[in-house]
Tab-separated table of C-alpha atoms in Angstrom:
chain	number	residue	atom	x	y	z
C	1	UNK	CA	105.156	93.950	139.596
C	2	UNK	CA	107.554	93.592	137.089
C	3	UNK	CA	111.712	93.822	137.181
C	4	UNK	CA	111.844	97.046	136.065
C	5	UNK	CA	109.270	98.372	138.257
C	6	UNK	CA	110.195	99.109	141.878
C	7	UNK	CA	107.013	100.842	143.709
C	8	UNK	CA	103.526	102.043	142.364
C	9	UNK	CA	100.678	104.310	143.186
C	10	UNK	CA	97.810	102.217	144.883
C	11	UNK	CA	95.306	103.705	143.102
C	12	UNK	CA	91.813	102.426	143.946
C	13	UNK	CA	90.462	98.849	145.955
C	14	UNK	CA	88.012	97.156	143.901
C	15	UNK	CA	86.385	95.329	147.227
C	16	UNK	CA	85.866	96.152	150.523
C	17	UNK	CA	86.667	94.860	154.068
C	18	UNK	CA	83.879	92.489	154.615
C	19	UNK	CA	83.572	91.270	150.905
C	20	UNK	CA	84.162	87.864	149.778
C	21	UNK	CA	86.638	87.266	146.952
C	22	UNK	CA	87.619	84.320	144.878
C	23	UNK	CA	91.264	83.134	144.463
C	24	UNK	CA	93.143	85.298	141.655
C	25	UNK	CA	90.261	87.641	141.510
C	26	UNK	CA	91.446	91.502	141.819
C	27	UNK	CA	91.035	93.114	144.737
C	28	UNK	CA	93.356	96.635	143.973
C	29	UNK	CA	95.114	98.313	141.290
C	30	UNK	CA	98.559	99.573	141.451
C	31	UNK	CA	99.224	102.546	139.841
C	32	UNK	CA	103.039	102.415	137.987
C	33	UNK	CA	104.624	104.860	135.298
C	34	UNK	CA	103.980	103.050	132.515
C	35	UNK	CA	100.497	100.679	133.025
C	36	UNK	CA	97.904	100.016	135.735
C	37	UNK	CA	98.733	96.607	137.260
C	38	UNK	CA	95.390	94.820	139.073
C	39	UNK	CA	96.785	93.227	142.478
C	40	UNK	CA	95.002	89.506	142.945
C	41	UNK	CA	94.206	87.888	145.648
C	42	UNK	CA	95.864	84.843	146.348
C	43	UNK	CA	93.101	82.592	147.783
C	44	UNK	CA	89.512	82.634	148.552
C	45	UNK	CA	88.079	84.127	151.192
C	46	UNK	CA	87.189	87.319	153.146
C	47	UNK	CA	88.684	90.586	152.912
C	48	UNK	CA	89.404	91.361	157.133
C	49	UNK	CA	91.103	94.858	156.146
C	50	UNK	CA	93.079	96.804	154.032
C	51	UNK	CA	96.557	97.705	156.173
C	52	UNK	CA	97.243	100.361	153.451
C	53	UNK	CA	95.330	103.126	151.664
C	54	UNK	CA	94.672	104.878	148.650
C	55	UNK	CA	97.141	107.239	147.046
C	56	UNK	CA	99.812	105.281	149.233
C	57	UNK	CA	103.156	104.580	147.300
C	58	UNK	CA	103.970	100.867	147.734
C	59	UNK	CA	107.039	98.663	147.112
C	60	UNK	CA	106.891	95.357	145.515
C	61	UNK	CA	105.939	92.822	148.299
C	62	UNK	CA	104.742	95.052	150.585
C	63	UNK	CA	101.067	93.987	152.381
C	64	UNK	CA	97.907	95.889	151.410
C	65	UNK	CA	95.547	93.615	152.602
C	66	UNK	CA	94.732	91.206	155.352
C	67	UNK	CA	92.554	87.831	154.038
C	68	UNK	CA	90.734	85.476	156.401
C	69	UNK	CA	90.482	82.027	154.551
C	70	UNK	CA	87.335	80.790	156.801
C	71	UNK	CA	85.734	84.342	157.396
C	72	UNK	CA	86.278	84.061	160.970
C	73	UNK	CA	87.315	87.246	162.584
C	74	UNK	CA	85.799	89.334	159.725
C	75	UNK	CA	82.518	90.185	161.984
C	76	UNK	CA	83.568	90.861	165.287
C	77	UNK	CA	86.682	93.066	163.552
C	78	UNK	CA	84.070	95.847	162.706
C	79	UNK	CA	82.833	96.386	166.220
C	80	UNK	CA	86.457	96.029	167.861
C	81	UNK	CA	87.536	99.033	165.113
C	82	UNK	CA	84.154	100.706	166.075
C	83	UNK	CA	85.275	101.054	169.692
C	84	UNK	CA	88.680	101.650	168.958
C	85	UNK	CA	87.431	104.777	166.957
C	86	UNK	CA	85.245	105.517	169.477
C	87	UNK	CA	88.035	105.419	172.197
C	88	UNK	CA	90.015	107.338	169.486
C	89	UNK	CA	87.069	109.908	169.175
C	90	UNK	CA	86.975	110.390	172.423
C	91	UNK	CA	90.486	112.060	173.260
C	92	UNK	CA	90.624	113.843	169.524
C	93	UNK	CA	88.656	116.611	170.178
C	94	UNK	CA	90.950	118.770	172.568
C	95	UNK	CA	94.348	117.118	170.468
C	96	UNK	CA	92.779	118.782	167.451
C	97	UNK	CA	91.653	121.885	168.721
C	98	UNK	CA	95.493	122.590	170.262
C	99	UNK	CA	96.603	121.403	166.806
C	100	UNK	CA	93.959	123.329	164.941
C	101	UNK	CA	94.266	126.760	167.308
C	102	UNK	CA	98.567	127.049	166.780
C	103	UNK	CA	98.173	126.939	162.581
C	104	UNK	CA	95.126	129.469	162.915
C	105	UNK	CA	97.164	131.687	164.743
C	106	UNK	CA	99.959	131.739	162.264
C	107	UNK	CA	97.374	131.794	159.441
C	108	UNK	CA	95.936	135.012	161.021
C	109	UNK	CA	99.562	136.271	162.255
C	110	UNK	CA	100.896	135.922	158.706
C	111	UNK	CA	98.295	137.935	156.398
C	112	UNK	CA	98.066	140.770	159.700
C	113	UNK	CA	102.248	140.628	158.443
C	114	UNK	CA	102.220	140.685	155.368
C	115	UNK	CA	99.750	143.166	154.457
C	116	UNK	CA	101.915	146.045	154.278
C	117	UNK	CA	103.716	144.223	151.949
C	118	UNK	CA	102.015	144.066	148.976
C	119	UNK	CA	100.430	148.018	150.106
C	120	UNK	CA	104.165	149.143	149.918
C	121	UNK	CA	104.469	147.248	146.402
C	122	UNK	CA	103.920	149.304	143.176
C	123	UNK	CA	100.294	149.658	142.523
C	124	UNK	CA	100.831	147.648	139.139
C	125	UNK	CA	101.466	144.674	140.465
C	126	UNK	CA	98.216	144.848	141.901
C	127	UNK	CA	96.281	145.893	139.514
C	128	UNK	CA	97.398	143.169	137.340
C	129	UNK	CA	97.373	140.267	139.484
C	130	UNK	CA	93.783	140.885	141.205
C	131	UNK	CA	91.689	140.711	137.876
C	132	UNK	CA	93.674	138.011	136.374
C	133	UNK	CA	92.997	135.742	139.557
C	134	UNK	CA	90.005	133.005	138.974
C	135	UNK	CA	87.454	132.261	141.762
C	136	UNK	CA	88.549	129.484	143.952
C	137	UNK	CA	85.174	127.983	143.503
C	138	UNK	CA	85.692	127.359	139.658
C	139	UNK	CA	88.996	125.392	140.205
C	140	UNK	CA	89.474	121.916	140.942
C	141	UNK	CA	92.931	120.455	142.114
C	142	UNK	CA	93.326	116.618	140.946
C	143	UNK	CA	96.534	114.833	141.464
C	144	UNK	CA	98.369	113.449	138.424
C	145	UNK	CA	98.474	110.115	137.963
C	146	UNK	CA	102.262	108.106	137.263
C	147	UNK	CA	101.358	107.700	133.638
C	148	UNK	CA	100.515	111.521	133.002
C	149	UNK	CA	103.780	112.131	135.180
C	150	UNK	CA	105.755	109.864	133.425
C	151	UNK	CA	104.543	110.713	129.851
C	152	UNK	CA	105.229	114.797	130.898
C	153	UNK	CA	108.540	113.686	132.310
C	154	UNK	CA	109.932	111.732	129.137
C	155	UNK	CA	108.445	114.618	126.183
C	156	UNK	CA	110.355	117.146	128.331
C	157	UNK	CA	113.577	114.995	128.023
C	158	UNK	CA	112.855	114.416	124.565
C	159	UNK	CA	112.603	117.910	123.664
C	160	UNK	CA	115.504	119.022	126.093
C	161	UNK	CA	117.495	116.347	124.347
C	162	UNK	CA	117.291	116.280	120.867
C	163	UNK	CA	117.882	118.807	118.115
C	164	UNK	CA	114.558	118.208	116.841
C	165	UNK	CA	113.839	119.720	113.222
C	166	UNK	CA	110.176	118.510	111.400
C	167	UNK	CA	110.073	117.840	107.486
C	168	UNK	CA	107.441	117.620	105.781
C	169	UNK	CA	105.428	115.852	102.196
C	170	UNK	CA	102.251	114.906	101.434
C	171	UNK	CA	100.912	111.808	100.002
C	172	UNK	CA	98.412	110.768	97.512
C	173	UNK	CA	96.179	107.863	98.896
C	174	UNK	CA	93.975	107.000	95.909
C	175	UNK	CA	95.663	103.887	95.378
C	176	UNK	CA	96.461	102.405	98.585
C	177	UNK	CA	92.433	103.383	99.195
C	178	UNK	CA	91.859	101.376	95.659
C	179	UNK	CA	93.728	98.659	97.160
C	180	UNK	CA	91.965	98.623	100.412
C	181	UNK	CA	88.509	98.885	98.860
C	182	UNK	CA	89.209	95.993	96.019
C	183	UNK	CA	90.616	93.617	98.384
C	184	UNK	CA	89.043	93.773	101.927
C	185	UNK	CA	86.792	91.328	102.133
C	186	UNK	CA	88.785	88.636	100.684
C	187	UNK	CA	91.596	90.361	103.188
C	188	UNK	CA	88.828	89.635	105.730
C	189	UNK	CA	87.839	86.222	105.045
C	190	UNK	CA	91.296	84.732	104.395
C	191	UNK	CA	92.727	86.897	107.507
C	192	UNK	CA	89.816	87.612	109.715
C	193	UNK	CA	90.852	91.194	110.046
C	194	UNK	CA	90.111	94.202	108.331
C	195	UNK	CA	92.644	95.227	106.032
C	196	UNK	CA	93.618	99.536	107.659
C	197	UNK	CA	95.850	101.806	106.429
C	198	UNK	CA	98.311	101.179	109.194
C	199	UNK	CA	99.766	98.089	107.819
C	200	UNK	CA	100.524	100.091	104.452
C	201	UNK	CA	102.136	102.716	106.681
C	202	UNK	CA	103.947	100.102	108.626
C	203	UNK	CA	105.660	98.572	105.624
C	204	UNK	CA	106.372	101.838	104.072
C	205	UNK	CA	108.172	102.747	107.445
C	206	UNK	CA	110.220	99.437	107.280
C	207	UNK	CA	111.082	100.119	103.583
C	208	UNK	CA	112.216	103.809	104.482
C	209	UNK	CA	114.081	102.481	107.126
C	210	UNK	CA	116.305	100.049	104.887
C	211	UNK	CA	116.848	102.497	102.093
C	212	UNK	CA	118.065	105.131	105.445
C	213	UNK	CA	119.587	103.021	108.410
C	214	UNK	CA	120.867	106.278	110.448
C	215	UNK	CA	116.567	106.988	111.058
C	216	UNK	CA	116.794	103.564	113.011
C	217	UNK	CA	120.305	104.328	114.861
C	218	UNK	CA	120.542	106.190	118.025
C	219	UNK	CA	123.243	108.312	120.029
C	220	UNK	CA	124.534	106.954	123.029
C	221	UNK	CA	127.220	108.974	124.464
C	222	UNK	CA	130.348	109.384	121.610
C	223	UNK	CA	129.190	106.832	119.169
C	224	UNK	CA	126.098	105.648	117.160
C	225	UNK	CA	124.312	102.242	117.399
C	226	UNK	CA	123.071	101.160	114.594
C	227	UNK	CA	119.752	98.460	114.938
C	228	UNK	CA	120.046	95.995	112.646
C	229	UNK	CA	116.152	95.242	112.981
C	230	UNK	CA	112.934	97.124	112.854
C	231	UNK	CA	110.658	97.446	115.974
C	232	UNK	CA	108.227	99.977	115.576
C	233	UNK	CA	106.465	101.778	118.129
C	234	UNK	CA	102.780	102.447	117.418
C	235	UNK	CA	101.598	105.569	119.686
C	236	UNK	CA	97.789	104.899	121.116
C	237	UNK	CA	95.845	107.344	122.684
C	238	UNK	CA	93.784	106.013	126.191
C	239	UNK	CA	91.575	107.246	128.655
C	240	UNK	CA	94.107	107.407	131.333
C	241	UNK	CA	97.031	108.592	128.923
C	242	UNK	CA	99.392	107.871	125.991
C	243	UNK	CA	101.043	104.756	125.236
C	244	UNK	CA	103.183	103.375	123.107
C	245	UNK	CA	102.867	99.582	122.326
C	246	UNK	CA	105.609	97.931	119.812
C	247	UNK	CA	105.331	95.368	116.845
C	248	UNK	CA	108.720	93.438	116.965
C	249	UNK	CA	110.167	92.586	114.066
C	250	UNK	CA	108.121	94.390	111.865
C	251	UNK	CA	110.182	93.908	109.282
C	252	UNK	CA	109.645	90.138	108.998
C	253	UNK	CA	105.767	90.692	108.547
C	254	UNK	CA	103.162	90.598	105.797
C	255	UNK	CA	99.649	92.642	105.961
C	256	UNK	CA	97.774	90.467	107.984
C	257	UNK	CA	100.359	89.950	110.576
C	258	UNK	CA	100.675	93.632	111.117
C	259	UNK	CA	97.168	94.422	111.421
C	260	UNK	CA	96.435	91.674	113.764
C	261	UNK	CA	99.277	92.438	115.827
C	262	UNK	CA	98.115	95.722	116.372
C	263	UNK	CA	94.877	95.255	116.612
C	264	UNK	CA	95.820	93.253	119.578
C	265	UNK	CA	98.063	95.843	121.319
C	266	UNK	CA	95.366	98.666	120.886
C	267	UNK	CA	93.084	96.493	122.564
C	268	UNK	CA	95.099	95.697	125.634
C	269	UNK	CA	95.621	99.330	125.705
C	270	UNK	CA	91.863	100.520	126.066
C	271	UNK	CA	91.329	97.992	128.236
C	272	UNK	CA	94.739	98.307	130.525
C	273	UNK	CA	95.946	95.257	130.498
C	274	UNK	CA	99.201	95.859	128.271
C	275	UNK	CA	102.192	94.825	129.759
C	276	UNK	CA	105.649	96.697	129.852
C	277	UNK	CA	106.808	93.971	128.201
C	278	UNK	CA	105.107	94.875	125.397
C	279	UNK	CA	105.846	98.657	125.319
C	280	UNK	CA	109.617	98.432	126.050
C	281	UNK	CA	112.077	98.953	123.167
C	282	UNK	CA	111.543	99.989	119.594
C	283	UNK	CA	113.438	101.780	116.900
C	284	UNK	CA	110.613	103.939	115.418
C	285	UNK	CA	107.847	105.418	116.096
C	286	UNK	CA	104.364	106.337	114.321
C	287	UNK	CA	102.071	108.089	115.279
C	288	UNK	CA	98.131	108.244	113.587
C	289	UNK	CA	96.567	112.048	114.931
C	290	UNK	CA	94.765	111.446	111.510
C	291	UNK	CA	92.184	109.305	113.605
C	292	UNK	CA	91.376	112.389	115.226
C	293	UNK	CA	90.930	114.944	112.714
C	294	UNK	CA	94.363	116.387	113.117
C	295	UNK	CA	95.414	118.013	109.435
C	296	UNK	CA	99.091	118.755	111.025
C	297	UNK	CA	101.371	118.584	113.765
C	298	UNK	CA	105.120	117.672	114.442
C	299	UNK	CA	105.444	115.200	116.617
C	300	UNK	CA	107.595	114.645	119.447
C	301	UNK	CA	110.373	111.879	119.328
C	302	UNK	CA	110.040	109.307	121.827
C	303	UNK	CA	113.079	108.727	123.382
C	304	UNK	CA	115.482	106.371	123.132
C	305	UNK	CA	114.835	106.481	118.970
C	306	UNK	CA	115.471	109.792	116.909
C	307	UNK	CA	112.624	109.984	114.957
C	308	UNK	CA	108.897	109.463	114.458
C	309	UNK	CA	106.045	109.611	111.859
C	310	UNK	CA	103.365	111.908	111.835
C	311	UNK	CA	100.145	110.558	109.989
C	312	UNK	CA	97.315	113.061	109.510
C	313	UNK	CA	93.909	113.284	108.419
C	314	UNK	CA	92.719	112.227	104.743
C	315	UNK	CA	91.286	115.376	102.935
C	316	UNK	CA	90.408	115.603	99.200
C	317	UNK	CA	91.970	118.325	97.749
C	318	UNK	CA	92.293	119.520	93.916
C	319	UNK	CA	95.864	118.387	92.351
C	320	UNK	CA	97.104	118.550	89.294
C	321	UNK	CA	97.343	115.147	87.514
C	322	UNK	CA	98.612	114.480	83.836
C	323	UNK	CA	97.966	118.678	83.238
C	324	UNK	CA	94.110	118.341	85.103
C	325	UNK	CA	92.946	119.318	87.916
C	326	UNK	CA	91.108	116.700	89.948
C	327	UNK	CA	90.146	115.814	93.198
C	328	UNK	CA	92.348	113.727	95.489
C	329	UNK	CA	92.287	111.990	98.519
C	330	UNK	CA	95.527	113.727	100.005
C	331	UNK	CA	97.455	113.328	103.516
C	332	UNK	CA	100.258	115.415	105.170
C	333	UNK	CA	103.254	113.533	106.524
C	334	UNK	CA	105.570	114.588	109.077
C	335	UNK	CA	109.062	113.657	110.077
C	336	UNK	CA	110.267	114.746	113.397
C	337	UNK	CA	114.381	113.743	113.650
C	338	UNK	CA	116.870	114.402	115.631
C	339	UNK	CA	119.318	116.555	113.696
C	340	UNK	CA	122.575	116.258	115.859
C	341	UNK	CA	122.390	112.398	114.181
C	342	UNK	CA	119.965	112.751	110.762
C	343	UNK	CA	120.826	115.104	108.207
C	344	UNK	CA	118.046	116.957	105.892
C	345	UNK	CA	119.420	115.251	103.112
C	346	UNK	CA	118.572	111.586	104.805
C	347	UNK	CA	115.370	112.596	106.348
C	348	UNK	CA	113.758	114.243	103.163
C	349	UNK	CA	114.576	110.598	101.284
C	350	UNK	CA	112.738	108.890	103.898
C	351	UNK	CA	109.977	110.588	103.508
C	352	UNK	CA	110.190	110.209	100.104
C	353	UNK	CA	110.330	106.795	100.112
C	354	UNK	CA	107.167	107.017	102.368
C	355	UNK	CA	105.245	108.737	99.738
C	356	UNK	CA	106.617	107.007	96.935
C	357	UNK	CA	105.716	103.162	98.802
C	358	UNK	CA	102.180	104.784	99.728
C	359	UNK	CA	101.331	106.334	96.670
C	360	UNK	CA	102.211	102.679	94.669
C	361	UNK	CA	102.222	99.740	97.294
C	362	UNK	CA	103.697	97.529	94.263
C	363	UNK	CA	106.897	99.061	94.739
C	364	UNK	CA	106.787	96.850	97.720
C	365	UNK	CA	106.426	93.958	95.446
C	366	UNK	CA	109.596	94.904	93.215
C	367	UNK	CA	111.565	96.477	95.743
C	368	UNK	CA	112.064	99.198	93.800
């Protein structure tokens, strides 16, 4: 599974015993903190029967299934576990009603207990608990999968961690729009991708990131280490949780390069087959709620960095340009940092620079 993974959830078997299955075709997937992993089988043949279950926590070269290469065995293995739960039927019934009668007595022993209890209790208590509790009926109790755990686990570090403060700007997108709209399909014909508003962001990012190296440094114990490259970490929203892919060496890309790179990583992502690979490291991260109509937030900073960008939603709204009021396309940005390492000073010129790069890409061009 993977050196850095140890043991996984087995989360669901794609066949069953009995099924045919061709070499390297999946027959499971494993369940891990980070991505869903599908378990293969190594040959063809016949699934005889699956020595684990469901919801089972396995190690890394454990068994979870038993293969016949011929099919032999397969069909006389159902009628041998037929009688065997038969014999096993047979002698259940008094083992489960002992079992069954000792918890019912302590179930009816312990409310005919505690009763008095909560009678003795200030009335109060009562009175405020009863209406407040839902019908059983209405609630449904699903387990959390290892990415949800593992995503809840590392934002509650983050935030326990860091000093996190949020700053804030907003950014005029008329002409990185202009440039989008004049230059897409020649992007798309010379590229053959579409030509977003990530890869603007992206470089902007990088850009901010030179002009302010402490936003790419990190604490680690007493001192500061200070990444002399850019990785940034894009944060994609999926069906079965967040994730957050990285383009390496962002730094050393044009346009196209950036857009196809994470057009590529958001597509492994929908479809869970990212890798960990791909998803360990960077040095920044940004984050696009924009996509889903989100006008604000502050972000939370994904840990190891000590910062991340918050993009938002594009609304037009009237500004003042040259002493008129006109419409513009306009789009909060947020900085989350950590503030034991960033000061304001540092993270209000990053922005800046965001803004300023966004608001006239050519900048790019002069490095100005």
């Amino acid at each position: 599974m993977g050196e850095s993974i140890s043991d996984g959830t087995l989360a669901t078997f794609l066949k069953k015993p009995g099924d045919s299955v061709a070499a390297d075709e999946p027959i499971a997937q494993i369940e891990t903190d980070k991505v869903t992993i599908d378990v293969v089988s190594p040959q063809a043949g016949v699934i005889q029967e699956y020595v684990a279950k469901e919801g089972d926590t396995v190690e890394a070269g454990a068994k979870i299934a038993v293969i016949s290469k011929s099919g032999e065995g397969v069909a006389p293995a159902a009628p041998a576990e037929k009688k065997s739960e038969k014999a096993a039927s047979k002698p259940s019934p008094p083992a489960e009603s002992v079992k069954e009668d000792k918890p019912k007595a302590k179930v009816e022993a312990s409310p005919a207990a505690e009763k008095p209890k909560p009678r003795s209790s200030p009335p109060p208590k009562q009175t405020a608990t009863e209406p407040v509790l839902p019908p059983k009926e209405r609630e449904r109790r699903v387990p959390m999968t290892r990415l949800r755990k593992r995503v809840a686990t590392r934002l509650k570090d983050s935030q326990n961690t860091f000093a996190m403060l949020t700053t804030f700007n907003e950014v005029d997108m008329t002409n990185l729009m202009k440039l989008r709209s004049d230059y897409k399909d020649a992007f798309v014909e010379k590229h053959g991708v579409k030509l977003g508003f990530m890869s603007g962001f992206v470089k902007a990012a990088v850009s901010a990131l030179q002009h302010q190296p402490i936003v790419n440094a990190v604490i680690d114990g007493d001192d500061i280490i200070y990444r002399d490259y850019v990785d940034i970490s894009i944060a994609v929203g999926t069906p079965k949780g967040l994730v957050v892919p990285v383009v390496r060496d962002a730094d050393k890309m044009n346009f196209a390069e950036i857009e196809k790179t994470i057009n590529n990583l958001a597509k492994k992502a929908n479809d869970g087959t990212i890798s960990i690979d791909e998803m360990a490291g960077g040095s920044f991260t940004i984050s696009n709620g924009g996509v889903y109509g989100s006008l604000l937030s502050t972000p939370i900073i994904n840990p190891p960095q000590s910062a991340i960008l918050g993009m938002h939603s594009i609304v037009s709204r009237p500004m003042v340009v040259g002493g008129n009021v006109l419409p513009r396309p306009m789009m909060y940005i947020a900085l989350t940092y950590d503030h034991r390492l960033i000061d304001g000073r540092e993270a209000v010129f990053f922005l800046r620079r965001i803004k300023d790069v966004v608001e006239d890409p050519r900048r790019l061009l002069l490095d100005v």
